[in-house]
PDB file of C-alpha atoms and ligand atoms in Angstrom:
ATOM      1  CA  UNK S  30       0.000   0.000   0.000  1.00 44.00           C
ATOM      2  CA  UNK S  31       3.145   2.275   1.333  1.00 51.00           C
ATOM      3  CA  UNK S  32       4.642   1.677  -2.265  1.00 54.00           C
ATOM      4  CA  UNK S  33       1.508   3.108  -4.744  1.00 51.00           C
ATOM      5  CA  UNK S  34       0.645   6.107  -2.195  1.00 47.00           C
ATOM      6  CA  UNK S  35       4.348   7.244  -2.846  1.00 49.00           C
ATOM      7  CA  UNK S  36       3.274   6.838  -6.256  1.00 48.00           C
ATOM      8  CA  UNK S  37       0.433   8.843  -6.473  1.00 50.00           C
ATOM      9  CA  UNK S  38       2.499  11.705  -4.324  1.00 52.00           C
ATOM     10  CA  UNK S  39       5.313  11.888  -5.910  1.00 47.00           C
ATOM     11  CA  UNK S  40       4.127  11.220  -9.630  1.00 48.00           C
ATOM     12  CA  UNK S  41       3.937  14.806 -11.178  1.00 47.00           C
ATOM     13  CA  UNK S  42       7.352  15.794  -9.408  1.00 45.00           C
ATOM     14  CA  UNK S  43       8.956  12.731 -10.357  1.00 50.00           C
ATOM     15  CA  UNK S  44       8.757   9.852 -11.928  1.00 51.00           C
ATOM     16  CA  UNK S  45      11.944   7.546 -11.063  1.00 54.00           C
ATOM     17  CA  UNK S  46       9.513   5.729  -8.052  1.00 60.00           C
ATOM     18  CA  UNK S  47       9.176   2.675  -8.667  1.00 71.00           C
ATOM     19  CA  UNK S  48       7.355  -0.511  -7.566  1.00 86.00           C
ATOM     20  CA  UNK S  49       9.672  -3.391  -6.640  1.00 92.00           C
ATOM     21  CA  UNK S  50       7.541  -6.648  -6.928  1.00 94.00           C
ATOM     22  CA  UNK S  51       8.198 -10.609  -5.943  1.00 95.00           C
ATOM     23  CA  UNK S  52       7.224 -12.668  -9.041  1.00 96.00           C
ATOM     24  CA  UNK S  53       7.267 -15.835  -7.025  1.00 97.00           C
ATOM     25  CA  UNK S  54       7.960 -17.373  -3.719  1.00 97.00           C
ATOM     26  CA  UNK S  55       8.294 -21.544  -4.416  1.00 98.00           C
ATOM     27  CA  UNK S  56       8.738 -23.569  -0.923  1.00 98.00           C
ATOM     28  CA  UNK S  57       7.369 -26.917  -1.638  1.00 95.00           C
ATOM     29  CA  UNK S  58       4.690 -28.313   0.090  1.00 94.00           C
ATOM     30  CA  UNK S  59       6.111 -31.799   0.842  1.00 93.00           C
ATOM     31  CA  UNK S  60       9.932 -32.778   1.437  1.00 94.00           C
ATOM     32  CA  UNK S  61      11.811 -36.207   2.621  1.00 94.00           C
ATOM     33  CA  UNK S  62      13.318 -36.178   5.506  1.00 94.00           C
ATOM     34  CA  UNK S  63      17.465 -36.297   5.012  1.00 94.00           C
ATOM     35  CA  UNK S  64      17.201 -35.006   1.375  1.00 95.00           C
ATOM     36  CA  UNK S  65      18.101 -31.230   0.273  1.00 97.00           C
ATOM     37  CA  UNK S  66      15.097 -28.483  -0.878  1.00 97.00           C
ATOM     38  CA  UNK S  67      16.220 -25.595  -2.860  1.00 98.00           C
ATOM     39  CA  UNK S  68      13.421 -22.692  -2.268  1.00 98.00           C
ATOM     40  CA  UNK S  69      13.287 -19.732  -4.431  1.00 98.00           C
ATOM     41  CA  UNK S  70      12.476 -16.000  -4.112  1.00 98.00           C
ATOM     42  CA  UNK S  71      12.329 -14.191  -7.849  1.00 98.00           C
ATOM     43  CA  UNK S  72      11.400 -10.807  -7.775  1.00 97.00           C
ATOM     44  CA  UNK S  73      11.374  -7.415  -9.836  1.00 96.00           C
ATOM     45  CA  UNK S  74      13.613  -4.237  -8.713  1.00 94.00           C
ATOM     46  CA  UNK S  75      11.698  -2.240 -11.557  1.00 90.00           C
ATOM     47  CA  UNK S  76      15.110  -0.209 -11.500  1.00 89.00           C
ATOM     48  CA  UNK S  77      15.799   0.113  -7.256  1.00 91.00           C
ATOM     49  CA  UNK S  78      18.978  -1.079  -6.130  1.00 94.00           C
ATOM     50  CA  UNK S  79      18.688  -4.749  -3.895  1.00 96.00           C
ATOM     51  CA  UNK S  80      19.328  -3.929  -0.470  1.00 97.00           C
ATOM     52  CA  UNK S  81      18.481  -7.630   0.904  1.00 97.00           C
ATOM     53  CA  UNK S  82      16.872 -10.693   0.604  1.00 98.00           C
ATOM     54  CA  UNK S  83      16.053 -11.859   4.097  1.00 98.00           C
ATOM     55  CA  UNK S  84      14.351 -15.463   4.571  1.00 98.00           C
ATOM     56  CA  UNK S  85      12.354 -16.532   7.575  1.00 98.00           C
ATOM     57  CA  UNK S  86      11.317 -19.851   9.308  1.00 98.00           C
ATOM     58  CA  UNK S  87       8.644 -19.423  11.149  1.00 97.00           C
ATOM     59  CA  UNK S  88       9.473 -15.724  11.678  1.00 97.00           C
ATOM     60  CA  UNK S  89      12.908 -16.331  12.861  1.00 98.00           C
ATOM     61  CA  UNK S  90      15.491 -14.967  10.306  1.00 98.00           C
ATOM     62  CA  UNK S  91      17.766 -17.632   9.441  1.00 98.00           C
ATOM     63  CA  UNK S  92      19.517 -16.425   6.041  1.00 98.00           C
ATOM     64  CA  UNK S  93      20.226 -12.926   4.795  1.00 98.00           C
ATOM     65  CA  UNK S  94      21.859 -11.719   1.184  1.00 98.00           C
ATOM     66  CA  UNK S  95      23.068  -8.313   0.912  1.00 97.00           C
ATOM     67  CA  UNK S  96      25.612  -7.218  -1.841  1.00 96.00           C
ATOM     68  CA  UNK S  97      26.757  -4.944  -0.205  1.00 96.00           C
ATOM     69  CA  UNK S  98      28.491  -7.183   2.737  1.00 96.00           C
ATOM     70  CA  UNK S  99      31.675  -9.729   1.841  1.00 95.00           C
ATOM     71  CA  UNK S 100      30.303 -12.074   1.585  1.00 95.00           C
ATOM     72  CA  UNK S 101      26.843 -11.308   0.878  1.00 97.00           C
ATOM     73  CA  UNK S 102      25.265 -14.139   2.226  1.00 97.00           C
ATOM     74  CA  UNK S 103      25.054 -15.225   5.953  1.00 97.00           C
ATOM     75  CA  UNK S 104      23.263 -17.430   8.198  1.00 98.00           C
ATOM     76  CA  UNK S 105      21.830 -17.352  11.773  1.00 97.00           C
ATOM     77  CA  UNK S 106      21.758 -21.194  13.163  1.00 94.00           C
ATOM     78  CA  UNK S 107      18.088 -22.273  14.436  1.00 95.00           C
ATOM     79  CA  UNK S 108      17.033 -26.013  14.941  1.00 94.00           C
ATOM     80  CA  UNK S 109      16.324 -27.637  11.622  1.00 93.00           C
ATOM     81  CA  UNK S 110      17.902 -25.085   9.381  1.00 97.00           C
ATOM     82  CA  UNK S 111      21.124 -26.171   7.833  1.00 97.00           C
ATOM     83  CA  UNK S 112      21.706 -23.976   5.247  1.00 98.00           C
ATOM     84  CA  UNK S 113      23.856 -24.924   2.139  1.00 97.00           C
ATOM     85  CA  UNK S 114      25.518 -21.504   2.336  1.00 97.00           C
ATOM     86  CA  UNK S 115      28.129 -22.085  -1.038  1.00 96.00           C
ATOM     87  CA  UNK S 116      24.910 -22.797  -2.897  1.00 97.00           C
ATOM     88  CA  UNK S 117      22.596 -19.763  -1.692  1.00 98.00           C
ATOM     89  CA  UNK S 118      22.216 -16.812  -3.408  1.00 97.00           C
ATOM     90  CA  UNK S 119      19.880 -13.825  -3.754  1.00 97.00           C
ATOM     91  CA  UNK S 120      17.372 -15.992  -5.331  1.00 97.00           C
ATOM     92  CA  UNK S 121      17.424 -19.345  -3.801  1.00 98.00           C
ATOM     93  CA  UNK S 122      18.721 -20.896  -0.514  1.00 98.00           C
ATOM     94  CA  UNK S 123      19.100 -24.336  -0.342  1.00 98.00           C
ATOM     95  CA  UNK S 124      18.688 -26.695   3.042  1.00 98.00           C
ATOM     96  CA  UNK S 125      20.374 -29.710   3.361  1.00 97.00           C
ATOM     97  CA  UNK S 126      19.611 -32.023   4.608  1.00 97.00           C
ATOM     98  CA  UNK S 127      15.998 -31.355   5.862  1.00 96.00           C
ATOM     99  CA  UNK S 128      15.033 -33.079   9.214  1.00 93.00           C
ATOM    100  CA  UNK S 129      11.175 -32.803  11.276  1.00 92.00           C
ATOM    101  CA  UNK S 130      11.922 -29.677  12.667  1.00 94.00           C
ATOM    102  CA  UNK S 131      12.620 -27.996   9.297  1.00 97.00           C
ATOM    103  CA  UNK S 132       8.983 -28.168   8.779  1.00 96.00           C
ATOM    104  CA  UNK S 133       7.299 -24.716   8.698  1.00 97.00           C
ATOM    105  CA  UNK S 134       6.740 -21.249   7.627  1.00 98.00           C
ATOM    106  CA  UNK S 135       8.861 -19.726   5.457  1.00 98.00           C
ATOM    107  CA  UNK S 136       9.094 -16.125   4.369  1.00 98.00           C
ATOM    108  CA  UNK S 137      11.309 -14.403   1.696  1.00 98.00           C
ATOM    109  CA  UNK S 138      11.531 -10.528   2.706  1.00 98.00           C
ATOM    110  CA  UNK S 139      13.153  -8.089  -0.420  1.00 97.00           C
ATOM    111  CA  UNK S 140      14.285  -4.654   0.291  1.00 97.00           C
ATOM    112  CA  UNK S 141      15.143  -1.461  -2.106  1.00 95.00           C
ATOM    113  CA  UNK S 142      17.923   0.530  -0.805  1.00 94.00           C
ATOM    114  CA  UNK S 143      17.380   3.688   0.403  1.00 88.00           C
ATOM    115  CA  UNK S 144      16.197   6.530  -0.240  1.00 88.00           C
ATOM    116  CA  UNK S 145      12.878   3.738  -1.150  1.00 86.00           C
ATOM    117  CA  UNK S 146      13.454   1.262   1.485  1.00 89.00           C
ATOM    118  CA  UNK S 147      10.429  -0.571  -0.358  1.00 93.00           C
ATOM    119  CA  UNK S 148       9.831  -4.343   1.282  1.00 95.00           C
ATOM    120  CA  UNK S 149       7.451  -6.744  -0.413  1.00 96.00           C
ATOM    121  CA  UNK S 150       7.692 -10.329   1.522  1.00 97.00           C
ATOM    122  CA  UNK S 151       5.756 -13.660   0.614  1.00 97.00           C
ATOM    123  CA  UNK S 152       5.771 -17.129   1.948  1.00 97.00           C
ATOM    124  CA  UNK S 153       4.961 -20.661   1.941  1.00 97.00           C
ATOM    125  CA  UNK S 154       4.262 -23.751   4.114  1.00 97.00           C
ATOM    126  CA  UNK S 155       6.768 -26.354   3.753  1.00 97.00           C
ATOM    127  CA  UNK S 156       6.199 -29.869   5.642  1.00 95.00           C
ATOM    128  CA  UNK S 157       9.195 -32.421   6.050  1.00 95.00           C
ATOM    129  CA  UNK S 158       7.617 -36.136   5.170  1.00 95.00           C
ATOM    130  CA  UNK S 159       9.115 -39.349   6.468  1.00 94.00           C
ATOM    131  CA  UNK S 160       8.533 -41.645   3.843  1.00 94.00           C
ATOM    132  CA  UNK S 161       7.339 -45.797   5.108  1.00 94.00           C
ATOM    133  CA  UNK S 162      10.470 -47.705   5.761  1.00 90.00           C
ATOM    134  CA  UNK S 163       8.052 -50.797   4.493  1.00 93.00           C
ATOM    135  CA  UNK S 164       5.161 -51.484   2.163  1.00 94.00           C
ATOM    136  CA  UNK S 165       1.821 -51.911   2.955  1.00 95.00           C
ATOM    137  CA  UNK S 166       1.789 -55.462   4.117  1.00 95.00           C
ATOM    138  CA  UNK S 167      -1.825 -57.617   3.757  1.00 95.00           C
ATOM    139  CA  UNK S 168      -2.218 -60.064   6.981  1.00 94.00           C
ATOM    140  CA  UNK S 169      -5.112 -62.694   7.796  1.00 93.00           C
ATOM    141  CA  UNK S 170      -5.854 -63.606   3.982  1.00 90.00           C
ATOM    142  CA  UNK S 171      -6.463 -67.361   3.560  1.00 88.00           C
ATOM    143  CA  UNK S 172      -5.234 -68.861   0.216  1.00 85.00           C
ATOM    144  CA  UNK S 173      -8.466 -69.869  -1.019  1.00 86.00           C
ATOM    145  CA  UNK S 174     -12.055 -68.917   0.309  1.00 89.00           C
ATOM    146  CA  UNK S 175     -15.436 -70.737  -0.200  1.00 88.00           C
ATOM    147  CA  UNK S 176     -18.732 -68.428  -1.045  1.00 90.00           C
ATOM    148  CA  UNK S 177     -20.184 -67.381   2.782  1.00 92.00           C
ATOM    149  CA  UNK S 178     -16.561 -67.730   4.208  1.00 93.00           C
ATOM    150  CA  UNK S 179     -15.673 -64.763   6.623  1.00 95.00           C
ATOM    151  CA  UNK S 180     -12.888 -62.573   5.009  1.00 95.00           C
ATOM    152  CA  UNK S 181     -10.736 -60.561   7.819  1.00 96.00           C
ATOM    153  CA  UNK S 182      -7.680 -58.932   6.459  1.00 96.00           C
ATOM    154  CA  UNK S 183      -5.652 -55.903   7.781  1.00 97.00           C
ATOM    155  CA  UNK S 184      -3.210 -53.920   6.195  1.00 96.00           C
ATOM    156  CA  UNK S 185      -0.508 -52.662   8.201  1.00 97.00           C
ATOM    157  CA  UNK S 186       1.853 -49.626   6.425  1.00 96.00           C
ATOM    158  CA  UNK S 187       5.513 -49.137   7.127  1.00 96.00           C
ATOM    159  CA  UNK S 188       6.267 -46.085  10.059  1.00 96.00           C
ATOM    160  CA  UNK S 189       5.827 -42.847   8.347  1.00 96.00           C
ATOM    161  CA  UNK S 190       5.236 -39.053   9.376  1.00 94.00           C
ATOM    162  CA  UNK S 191       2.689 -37.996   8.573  1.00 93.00           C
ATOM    163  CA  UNK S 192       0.618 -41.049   8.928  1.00 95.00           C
ATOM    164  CA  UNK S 193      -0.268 -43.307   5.717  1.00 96.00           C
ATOM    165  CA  UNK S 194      -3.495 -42.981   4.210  1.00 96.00           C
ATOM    166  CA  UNK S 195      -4.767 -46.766   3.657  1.00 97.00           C
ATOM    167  CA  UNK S 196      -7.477 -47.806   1.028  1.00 97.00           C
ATOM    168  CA  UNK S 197      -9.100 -50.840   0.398  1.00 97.00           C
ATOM    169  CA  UNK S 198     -10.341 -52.265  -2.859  1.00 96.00           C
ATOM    170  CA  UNK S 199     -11.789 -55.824  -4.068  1.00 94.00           C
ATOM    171  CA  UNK S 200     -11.369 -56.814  -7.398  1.00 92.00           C
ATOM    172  CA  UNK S 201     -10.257 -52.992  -8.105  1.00 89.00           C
ATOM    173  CA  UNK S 202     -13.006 -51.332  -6.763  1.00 94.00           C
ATOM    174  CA  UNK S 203     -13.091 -49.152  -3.760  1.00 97.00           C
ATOM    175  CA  UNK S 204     -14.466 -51.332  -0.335  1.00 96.00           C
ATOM    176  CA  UNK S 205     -17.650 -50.625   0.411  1.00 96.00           C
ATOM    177  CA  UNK S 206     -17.103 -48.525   4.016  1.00 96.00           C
ATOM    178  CA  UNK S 207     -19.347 -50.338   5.913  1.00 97.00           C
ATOM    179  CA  UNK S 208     -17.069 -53.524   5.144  1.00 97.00           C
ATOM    180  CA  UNK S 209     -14.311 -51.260   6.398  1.00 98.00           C
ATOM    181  CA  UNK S 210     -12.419 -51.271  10.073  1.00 97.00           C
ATOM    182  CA  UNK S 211     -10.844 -48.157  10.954  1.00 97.00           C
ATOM    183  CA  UNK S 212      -8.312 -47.921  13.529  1.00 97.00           C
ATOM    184  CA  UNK S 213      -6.059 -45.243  15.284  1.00 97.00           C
ATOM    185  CA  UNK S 214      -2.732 -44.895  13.697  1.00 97.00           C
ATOM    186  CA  UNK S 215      -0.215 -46.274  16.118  1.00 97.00           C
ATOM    187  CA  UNK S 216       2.897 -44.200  17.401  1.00 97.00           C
ATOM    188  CA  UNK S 217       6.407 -45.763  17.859  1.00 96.00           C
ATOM    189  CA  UNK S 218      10.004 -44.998  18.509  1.00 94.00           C
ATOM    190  CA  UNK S 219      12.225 -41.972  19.511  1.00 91.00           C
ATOM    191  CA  UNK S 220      10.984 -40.390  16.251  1.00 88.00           C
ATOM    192  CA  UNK S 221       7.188 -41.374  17.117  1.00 93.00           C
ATOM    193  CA  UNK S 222       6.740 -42.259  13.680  1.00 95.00           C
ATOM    194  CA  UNK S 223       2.986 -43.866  12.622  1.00 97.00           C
ATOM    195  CA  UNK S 224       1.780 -46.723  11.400  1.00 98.00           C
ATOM    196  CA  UNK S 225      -1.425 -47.193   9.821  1.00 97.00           C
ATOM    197  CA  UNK S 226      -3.790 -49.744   9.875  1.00 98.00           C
ATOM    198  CA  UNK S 227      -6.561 -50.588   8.721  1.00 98.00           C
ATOM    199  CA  UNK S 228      -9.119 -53.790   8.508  1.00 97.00           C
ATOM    200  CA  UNK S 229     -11.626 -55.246   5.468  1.00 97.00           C
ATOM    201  CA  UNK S 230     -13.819 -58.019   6.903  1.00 97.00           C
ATOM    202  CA  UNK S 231     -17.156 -59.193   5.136  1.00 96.00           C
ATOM    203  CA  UNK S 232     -18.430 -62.505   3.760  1.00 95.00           C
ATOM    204  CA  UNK S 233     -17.569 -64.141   0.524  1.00 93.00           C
ATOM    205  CA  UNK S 234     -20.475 -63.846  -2.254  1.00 92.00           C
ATOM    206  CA  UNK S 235     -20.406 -65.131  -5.532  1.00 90.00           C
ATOM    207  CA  UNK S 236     -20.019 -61.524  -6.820  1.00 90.00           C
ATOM    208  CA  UNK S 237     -16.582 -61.468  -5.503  1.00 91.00           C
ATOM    209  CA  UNK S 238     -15.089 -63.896  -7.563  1.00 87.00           C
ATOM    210  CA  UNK S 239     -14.358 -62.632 -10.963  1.00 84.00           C
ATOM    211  CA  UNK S 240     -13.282 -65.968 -13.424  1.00 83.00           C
ATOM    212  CA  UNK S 241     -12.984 -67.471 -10.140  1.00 83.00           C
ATOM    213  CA  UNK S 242     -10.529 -65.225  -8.634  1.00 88.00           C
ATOM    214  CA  UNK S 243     -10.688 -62.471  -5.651  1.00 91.00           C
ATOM    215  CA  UNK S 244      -8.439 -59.948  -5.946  1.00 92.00           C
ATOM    216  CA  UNK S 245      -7.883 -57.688  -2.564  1.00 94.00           C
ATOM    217  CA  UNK S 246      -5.909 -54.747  -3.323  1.00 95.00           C
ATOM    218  CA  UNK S 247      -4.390 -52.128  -0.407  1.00 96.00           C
ATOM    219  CA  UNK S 248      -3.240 -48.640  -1.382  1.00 96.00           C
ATOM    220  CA  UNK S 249      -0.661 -46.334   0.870  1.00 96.00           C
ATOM    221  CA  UNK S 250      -0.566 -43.164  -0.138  1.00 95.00           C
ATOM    222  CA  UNK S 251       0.714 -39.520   1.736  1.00 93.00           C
ATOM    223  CA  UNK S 252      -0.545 -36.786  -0.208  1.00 86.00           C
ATOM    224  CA  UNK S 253       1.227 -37.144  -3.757  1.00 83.00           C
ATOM    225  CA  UNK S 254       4.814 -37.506  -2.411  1.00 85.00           C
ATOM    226  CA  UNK S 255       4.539 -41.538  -1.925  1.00 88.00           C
ATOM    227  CA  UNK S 256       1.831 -44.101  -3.370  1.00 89.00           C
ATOM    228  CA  UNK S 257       2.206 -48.041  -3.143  1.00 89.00           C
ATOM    229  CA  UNK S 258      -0.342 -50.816  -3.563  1.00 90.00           C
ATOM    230  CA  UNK S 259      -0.154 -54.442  -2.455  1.00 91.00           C
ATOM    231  CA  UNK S 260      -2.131 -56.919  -4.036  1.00 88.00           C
ATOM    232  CA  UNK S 261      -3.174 -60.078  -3.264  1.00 84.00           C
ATOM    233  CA  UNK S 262      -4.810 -62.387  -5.419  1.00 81.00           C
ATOM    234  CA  UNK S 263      -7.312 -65.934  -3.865  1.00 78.00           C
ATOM    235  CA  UNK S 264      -9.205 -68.542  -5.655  1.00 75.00           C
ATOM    236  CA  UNK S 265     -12.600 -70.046  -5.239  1.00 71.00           C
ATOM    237  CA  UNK S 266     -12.993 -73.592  -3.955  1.00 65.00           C
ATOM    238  CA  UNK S 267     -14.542 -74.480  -6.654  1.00 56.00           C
ATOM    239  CA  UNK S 268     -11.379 -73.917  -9.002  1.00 44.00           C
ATOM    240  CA  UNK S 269      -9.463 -76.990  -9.370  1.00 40.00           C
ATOM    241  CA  UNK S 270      -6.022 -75.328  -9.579  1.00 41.00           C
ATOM    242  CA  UNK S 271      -3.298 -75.628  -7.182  1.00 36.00           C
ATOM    243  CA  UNK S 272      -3.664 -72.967  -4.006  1.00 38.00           C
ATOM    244  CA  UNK S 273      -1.708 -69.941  -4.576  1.00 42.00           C
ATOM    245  CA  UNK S 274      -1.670 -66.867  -2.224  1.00 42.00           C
ATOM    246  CA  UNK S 275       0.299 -64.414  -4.193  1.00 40.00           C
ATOM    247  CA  UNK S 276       1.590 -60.922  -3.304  1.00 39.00           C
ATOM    248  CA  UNK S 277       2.592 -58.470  -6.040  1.00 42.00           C
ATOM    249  CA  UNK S 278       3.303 -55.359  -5.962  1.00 41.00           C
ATOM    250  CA  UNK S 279       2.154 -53.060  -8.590  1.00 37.00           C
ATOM    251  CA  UNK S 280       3.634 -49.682 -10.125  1.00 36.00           C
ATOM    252  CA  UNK S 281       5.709 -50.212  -7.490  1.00 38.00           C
ATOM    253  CA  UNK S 282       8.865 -48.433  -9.220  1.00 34.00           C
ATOM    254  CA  UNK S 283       7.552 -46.205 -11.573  1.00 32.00           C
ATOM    255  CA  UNK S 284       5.860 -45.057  -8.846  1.00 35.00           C
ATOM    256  CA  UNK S 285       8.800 -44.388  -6.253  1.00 33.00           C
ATOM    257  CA  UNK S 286      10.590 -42.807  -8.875  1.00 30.00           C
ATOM    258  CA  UNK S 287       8.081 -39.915  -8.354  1.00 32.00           C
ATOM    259  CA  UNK S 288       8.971 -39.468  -4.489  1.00 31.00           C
ATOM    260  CA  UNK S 289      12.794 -38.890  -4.962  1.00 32.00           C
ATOM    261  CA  UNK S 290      11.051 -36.047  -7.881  1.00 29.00           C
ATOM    262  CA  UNK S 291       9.235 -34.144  -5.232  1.00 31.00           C
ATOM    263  CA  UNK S 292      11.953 -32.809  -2.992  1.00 30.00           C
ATOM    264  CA  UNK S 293      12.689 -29.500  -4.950  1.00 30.00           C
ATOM    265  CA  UNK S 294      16.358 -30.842  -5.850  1.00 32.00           C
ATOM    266  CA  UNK S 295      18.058 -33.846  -5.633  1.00 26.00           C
TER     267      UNK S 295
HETATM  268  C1  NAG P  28      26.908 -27.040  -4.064  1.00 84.78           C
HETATM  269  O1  NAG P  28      28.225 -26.583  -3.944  1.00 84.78           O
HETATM  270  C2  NAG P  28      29.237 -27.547  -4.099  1.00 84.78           C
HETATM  271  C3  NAG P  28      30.576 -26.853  -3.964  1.00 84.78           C
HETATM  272  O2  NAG P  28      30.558 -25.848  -3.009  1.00 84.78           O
HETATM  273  C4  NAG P  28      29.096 -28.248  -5.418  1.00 84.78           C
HETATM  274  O3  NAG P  28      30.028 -29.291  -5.517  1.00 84.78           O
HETATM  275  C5  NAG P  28      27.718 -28.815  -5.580  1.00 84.78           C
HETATM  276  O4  NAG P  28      27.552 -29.377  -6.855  1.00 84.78           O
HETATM  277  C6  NAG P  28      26.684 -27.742  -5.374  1.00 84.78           C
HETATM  278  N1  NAG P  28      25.344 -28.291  -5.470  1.00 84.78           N
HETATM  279  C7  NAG P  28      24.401 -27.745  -6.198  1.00 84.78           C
HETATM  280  C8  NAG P  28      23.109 -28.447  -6.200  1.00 84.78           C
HETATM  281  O5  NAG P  28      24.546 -26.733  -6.830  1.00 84.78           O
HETATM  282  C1  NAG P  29      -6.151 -56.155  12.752  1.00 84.78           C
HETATM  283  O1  NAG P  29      -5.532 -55.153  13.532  1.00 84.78           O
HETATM  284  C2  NAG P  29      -6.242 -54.882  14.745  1.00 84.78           C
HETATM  285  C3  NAG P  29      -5.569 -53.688  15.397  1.00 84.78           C
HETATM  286  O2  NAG P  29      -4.179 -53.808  15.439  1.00 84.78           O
HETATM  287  C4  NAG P  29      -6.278 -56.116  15.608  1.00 84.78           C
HETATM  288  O3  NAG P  29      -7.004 -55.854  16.794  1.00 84.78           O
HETATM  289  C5  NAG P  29      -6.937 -57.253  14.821  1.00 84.78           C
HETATM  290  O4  NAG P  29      -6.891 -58.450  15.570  1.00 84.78           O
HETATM  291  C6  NAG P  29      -6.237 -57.464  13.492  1.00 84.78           C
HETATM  292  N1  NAG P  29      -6.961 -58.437  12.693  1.00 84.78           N
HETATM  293  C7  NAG P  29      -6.354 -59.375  11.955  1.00 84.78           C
HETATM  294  C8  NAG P  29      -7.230 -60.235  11.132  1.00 84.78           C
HETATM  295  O5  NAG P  29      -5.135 -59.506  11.938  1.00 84.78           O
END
């Protein structure tokens, strides 16, 4: 506001005042835990002179870039900032690596040198993930099932932070929620990491068996930073193949290639 009242003042005596603007502010929304996140600040002098580039964590000042100092970049230590100073500059600071605590709120703060002084500042939520040590694992399945058998299966993630979202599906489609069992996510370790789990129990109708196979799928996902599905695959009694209790996993790479993309940098 400070910036176009000037403006509008000073506009028939002269016109060298200029607007400085940021153009963009990128802090990702989701890091991994122990890898590096490069976060940008590009802005628009509109003909000012930089005076600094300030970033904040949670509005504690942690790196500073003014040209005018040797060097121009410098760093106050808080917990979960390590900052890559030999890679910072007046547009980007990197952290590496990120732990928990570097989750937060971070600001980029640009100032005009004086006579202007102009500061324009925006920000962005950033929140460290700790991707499953394990897959989703399937537990209670019987190799083979007879129509009006009981089904009761869990699915169990690997510790994470945040806490795995789990999804059932038979033969691809989503589990009806009343066949469902939700239960707390379970908290272990120094790190109080979480593990999800969740149940699927209902009876075995004929519907379920497509060509006479059931297939019960589980899907881990945390936001769009990790996604895995197990899979496993019974037969009907009534088939007169061997009994096979298999366990695949699907997309499995492709997929995890897409994690290690998310960090900002690798
Ligand atoms: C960071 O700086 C070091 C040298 O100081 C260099 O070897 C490395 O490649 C740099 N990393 C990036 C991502 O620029
Ligand atoms: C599923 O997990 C819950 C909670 O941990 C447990 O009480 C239940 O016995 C498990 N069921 C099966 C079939 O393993």
């Amino acid at each position: 506001m400070w910036c176009w009242l000037t403006v509008f003042h000073l506009f028939v005596l002269y016109d060298f005042v200029h607007c400085i603007t940021l153009t963009e502010v990128r802090v990702p929304k989701h890091t991994i835990r122990g890898h590096a996140v490069k976060l940008e600040c590009h802005y628009d002098m509109e003909g000012e002179a930089l005076y600094s580039v300030k970033w904040y964590k949670d509005g504690r000042e942690f790196y500073r870039f003014v040209p005018r100092d040797d060097p121009p970049g410098s760093v106050f230590p808080q917990p979960g900032i390590n900052v890559d100073l030999a890679n910072s500059t007046s547009e980007q600071v990197i952290l590496d690596p990120l732990d928990l605590s570097s989750s937060g709120k971070y600001r980029c703060e640009v100032s005009a040198e004086a006579p202007s002084f102009q500061t324009v500042s925006d920000h962005g939520e950033m929140m460290v993930v700790v991707l499953p040590d394990k897959d989703p694992h399937i537990n209670g399945g019987k190799p083979r099932y007879q129509i009006g058998d009981p089904v009761q299966v869990n699915c169990t993630s690997g510790r994470s932070k945040p806490a795995v979202h789990l999804a059932w599906y038979i033969n691809d489609d989503p589990a009806d929620p009343g066949l469902v069992k939700r239960y707390e996510p379970y908290i272990t370790g120094a790190d109080r990491l979480e593990t999800s789990v969740l149940g699927l129990e209902f009876r075995v109708k004929p519907k379920h068996f497509k060509r006479g196979d059931m297939k019960l799928k589980c899907l881990a996902t945390i936001s769009t930073v990790y996604w895995k599905v197990n899979e496993e695959s019974v037969e009907g009694e009534k088939m007169q193949k061997a009994p096979t209790l298999e366990s695949r996993r699907a997309m499995d790479d492709s997929r995890a290639d897409r994690v290690h993309g998310m960090g900002g940098f690798v």
